[in-house]
Every structure is written in C-alpha cells, then in structure tokens.
CSV table of C-alpha atoms in Angstrom, one decimal:
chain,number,residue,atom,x,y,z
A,18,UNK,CA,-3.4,-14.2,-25.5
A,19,UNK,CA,-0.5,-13.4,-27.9
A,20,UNK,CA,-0.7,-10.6,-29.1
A,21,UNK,CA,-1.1,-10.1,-32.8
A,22,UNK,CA,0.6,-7.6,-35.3
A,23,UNK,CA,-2.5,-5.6,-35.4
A,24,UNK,CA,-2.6,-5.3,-31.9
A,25,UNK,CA,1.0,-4.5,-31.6
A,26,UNK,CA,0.8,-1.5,-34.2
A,27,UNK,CA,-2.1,-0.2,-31.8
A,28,UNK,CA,-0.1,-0.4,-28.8
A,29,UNK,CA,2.5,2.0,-30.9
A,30,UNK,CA,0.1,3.7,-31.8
A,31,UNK,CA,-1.0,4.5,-28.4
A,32,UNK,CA,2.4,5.4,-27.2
A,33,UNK,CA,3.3,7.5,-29.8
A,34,UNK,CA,0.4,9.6,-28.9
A,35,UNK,CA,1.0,10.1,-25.5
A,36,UNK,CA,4.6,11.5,-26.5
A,37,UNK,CA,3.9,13.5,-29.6
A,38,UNK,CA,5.2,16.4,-30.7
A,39,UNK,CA,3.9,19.7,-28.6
A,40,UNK,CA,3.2,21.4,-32.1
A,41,UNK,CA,-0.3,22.8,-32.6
A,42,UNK,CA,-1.1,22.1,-29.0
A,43,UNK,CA,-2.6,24.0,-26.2
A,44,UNK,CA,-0.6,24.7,-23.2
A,45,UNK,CA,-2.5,22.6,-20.7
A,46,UNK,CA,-2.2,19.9,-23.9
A,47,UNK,CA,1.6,20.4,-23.2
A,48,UNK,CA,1.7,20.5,-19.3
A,49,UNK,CA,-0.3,17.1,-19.5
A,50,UNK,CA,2.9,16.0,-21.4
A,51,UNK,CA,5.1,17.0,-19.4
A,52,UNK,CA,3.2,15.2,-16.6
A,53,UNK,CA,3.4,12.0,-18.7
A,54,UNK,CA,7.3,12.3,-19.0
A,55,UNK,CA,7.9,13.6,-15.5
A,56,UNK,CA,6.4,9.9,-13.9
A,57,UNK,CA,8.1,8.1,-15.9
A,58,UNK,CA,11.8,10.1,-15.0
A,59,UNK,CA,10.6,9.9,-11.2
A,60,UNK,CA,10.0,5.4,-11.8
A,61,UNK,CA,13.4,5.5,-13.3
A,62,UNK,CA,14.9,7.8,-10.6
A,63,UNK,CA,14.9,5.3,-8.1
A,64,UNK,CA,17.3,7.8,-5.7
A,65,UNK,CA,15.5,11.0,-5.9
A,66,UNK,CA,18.7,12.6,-7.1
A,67,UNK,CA,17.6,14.1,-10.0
A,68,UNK,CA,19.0,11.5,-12.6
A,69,UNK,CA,19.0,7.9,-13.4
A,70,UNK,CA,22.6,5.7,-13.4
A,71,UNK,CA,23.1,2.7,-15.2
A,72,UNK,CA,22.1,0.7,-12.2
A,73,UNK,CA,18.6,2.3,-11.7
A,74,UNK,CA,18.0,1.9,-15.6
A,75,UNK,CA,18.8,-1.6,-15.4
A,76,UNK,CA,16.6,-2.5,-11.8
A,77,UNK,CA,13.9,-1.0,-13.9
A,78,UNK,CA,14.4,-2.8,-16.9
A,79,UNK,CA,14.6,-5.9,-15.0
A,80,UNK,CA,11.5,-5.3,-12.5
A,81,UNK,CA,9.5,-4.9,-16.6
A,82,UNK,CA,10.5,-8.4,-17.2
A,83,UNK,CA,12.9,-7.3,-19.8
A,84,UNK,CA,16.7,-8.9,-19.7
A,85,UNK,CA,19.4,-6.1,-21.2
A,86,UNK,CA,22.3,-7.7,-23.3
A,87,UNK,CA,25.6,-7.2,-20.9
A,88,UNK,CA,27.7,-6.6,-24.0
A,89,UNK,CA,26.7,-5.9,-26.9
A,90,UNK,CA,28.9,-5.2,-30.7
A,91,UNK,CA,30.2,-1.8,-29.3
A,92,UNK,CA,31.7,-3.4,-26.3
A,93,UNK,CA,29.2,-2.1,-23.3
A,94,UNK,CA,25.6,-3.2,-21.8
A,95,UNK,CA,22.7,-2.7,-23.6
A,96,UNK,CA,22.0,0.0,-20.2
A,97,UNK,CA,25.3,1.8,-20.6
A,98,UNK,CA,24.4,2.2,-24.5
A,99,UNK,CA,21.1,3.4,-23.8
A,100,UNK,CA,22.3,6.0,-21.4
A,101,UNK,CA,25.5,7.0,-23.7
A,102,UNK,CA,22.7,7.9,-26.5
A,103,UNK,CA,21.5,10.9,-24.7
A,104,UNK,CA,24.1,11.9,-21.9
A,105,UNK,CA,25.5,15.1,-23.5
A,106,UNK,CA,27.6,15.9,-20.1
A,107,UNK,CA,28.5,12.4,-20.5
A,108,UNK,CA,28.2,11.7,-16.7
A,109,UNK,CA,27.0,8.5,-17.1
A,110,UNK,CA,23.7,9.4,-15.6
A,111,UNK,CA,20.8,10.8,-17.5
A,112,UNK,CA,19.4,14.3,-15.9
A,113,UNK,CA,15.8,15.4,-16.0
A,114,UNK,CA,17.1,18.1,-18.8
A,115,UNK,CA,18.7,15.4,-20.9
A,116,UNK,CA,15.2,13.6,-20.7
A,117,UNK,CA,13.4,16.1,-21.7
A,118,UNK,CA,15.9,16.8,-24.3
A,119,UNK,CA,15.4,13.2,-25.6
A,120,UNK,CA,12.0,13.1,-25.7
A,121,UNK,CA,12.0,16.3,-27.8
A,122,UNK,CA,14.2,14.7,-30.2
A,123,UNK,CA,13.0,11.7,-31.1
A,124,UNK,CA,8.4,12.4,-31.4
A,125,UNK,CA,9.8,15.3,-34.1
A,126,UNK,CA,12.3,12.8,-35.6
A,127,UNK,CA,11.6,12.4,-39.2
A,128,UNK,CA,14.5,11.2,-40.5
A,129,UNK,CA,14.8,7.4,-38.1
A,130,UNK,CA,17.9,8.1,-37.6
A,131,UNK,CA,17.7,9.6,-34.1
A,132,UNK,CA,18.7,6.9,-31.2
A,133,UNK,CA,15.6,5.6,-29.1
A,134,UNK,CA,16.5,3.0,-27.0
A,135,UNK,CA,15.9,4.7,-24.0
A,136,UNK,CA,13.1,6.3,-25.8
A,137,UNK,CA,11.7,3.0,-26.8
A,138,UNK,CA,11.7,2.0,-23.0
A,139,UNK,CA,10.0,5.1,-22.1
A,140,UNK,CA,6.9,4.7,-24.7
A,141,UNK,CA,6.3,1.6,-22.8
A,142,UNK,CA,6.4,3.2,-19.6
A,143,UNK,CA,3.9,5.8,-20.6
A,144,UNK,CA,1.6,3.5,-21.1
A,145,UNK,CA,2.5,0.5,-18.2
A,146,UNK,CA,0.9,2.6,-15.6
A,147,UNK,CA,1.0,0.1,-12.7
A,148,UNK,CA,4.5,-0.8,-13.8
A,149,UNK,CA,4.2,-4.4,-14.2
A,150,UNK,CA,5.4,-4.9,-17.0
A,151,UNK,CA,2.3,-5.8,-18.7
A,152,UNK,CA,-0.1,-3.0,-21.0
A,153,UNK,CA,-3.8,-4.2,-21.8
A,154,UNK,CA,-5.5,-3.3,-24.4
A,155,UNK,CA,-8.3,-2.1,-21.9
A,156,UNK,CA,-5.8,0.5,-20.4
A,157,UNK,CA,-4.9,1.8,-23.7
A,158,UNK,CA,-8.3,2.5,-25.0
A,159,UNK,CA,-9.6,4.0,-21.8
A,160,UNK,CA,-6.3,6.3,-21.5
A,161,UNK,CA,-7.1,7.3,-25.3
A,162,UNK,CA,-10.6,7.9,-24.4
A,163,UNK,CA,-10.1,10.1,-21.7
A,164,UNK,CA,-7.5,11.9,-23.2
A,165,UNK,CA,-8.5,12.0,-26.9
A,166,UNK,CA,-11.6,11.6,-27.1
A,167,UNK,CA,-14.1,9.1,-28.7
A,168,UNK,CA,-13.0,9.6,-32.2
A,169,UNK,CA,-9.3,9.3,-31.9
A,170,UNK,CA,-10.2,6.0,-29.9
A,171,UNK,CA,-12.2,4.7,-32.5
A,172,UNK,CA,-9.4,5.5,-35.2
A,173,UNK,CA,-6.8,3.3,-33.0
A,174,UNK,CA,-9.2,0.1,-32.2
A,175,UNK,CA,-12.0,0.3,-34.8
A,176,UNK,CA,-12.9,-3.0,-33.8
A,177,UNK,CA,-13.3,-4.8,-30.3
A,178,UNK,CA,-10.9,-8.1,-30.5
A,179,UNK,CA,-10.7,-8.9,-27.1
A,180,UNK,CA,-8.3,-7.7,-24.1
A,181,UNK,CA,-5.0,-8.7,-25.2
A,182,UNK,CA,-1.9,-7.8,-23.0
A,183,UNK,CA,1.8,-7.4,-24.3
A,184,UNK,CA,5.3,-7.1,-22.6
A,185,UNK,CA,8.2,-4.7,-23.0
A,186,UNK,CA,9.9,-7.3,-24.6
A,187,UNK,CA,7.0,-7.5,-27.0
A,188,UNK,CA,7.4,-3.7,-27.3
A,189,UNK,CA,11.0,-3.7,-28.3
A,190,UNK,CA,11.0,-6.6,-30.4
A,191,UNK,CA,8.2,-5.2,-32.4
A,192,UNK,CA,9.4,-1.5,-33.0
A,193,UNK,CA,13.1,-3.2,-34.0
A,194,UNK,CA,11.0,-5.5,-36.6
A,195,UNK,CA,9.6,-2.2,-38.0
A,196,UNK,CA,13.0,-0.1,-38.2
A,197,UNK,CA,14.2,-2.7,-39.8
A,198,UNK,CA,11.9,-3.3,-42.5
A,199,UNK,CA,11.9,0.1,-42.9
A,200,UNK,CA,15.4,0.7,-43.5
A,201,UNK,CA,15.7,-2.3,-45.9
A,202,UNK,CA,12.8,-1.2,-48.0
A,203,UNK,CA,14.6,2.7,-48.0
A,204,UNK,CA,18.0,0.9,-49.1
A,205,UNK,CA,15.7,-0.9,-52.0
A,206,UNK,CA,14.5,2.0,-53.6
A,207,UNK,CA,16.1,2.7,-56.7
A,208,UNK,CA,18.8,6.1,-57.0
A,209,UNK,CA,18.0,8.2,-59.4
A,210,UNK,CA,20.0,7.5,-62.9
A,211,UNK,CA,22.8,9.7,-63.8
A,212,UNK,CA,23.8,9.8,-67.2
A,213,UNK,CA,27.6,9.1,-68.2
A,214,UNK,CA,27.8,12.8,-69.4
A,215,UNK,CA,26.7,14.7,-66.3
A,216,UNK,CA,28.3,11.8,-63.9
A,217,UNK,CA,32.1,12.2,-65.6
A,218,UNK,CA,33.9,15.2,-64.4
A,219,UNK,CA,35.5,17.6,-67.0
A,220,UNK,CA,39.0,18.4,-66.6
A,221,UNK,CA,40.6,21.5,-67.7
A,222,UNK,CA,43.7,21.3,-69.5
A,223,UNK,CA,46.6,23.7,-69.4
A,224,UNK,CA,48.6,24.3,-72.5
C-alpha cells in the first residue's frame, strides 16, 4: 500500500522519538540512546575503522534502495554534501564523535536551520532495523510499545489502518515536503510595521 500523509507523519513521528533530545531523561533512558545511534554508526561503518567515507555512505544508501544525486547545485554528490555537513576535521570521513556530535545538534534544533541530511538518513535507519530498506508500520508501533509504553503508542497511531510500509526515499521526500512548506509559510508571515519616524535615521549636523 502507499503510504498516506498520515502515515508518513507517524513514521516521523516515530523516528523523532527514538532520537530526541536526552533532556529530562534517565540515564539508562540515555544509554538506550546511545545504543540506538551506535548500530546505526557500526551499519554505516562498513570497515570497522571507526568512521564512515563517502563510499560506505553511498553502498549504504544504495543497499536502502535510495539513488544519491552525483552532482548536485554546489558542485559535489549528494554523499560528499552529506558528509561535508558534519565533518569538522574535514577528513572527508565522519568519526563516531562527529556522529554523536550531529545527532546532538540537530533533535535540540529549534531554529531548522541546522543541516540534516545525514541526520535524515539516520532517522530512517533507527527505525529500518533489518536494513532493507523498508519500515512497517507493525515495527514502529511494537518498537514504540516497548519502549514507550502503551500511551505514547496510542498518541502516534490512535487508530489501526492497516500495515502500511514506506521507503527511505519515501522518508526523504516527505521530511523535504515539510521544510519546505515550512519555510514558505515562515517567509509569509508578515514583519512587524515600522513607522517612517523610528525607521529614518537622524543625522547630526555640525555647524
């Protein structure tokens, strides 16, 4: 089944969860995080090295059924833009601290201006446990129920509609609708008027 827009904002939903800010948690809250991140660094990190290259990003993306654009408007892969984002020794390689780094980042981002594309990628992950590139709506709510609880579960899918499945692709193309139409709806808002008064400087003369 396609999925529908209702079942895509639950997906989101679900991911966001899983990678949520650690404020107001408990510790083992926080080492089950960390857990959650730590898998998907080790998928990525095909070479054991301790960081993922351009060429593990993209086997990954590819393996998810998702094709990266080979250049894009700034003149590099959609992989190498991904990595550039969040590789502060600018290695070309994303370490485990840098991960961890971005992760941080972006769940206590309230502004939407911090870069996710690799962070985008990894929501997916979080919740594509058998990495096929494919997430059920049956994995999400029995991952949500063991880790949330009943209520929370309820809150995401008040209503049973079916198991519907969804692809990274799906994923992506979904969260860029939503930044979008988020950023277009913050550009419409009206600025506040400034009267010609306050708005024209005064000049000092010198006699």
């Amino acid at each position: 089944k396609k999925p529908t827009k209702k079942t895509m904002a639950q997906f989101q939903a679900v991911a966001r969860h899983l990678v949520e800010s650690n404020a107001g948690k408990t510790e083992q809250k926080q080492a089950q995080d960390l857990k959650v991140i730590q898998r998907v660094f080790d998928r990525l990190d095909k070479k054991k090295d301790g960081k993922v290259d351009k060429d593990e990003l993209e086997s990954v993306l590819l393996h998810l059924g998702y094709e990266p654009v080979k250049v894009n408007q700034y003149g590099i892969s959609e992989v190498e833009h991904m990595i550039w984002e969040v590789d502060e020794d600018c290695d070309g390689c994303v370490s485990w601290e840098e991960f961890k780094r971005m992760f941080e980042l972006c769940r206590n981002d309230k502004t939407g201006r911090e870069p996710k594309k690799l962070f985008n990628v990894c929501q997916f992950m979080t919740i594509d446990l058998n990495g096929d590139g494919e997430v059920s709506t049956e994995e999400c709510m029995e991952m949500i129920m063991h880790r949330y609880g009943r209520a929370k579960l309820d809150q995401i899918f008040p209503s049973d509609e079916g198991n519907r499945e969804i692809t990274l692709t799906d994923f992506l193309q979904q969260i860029h609708a939503t930044t979008m139409n988020s950023l277009m709806k913050r550009s419409a808002k009206p600025h506040p008027r400034v009267s010609a008064a306050s708005s024209t400087p005064k000049v000092s003369r010198r006699r």
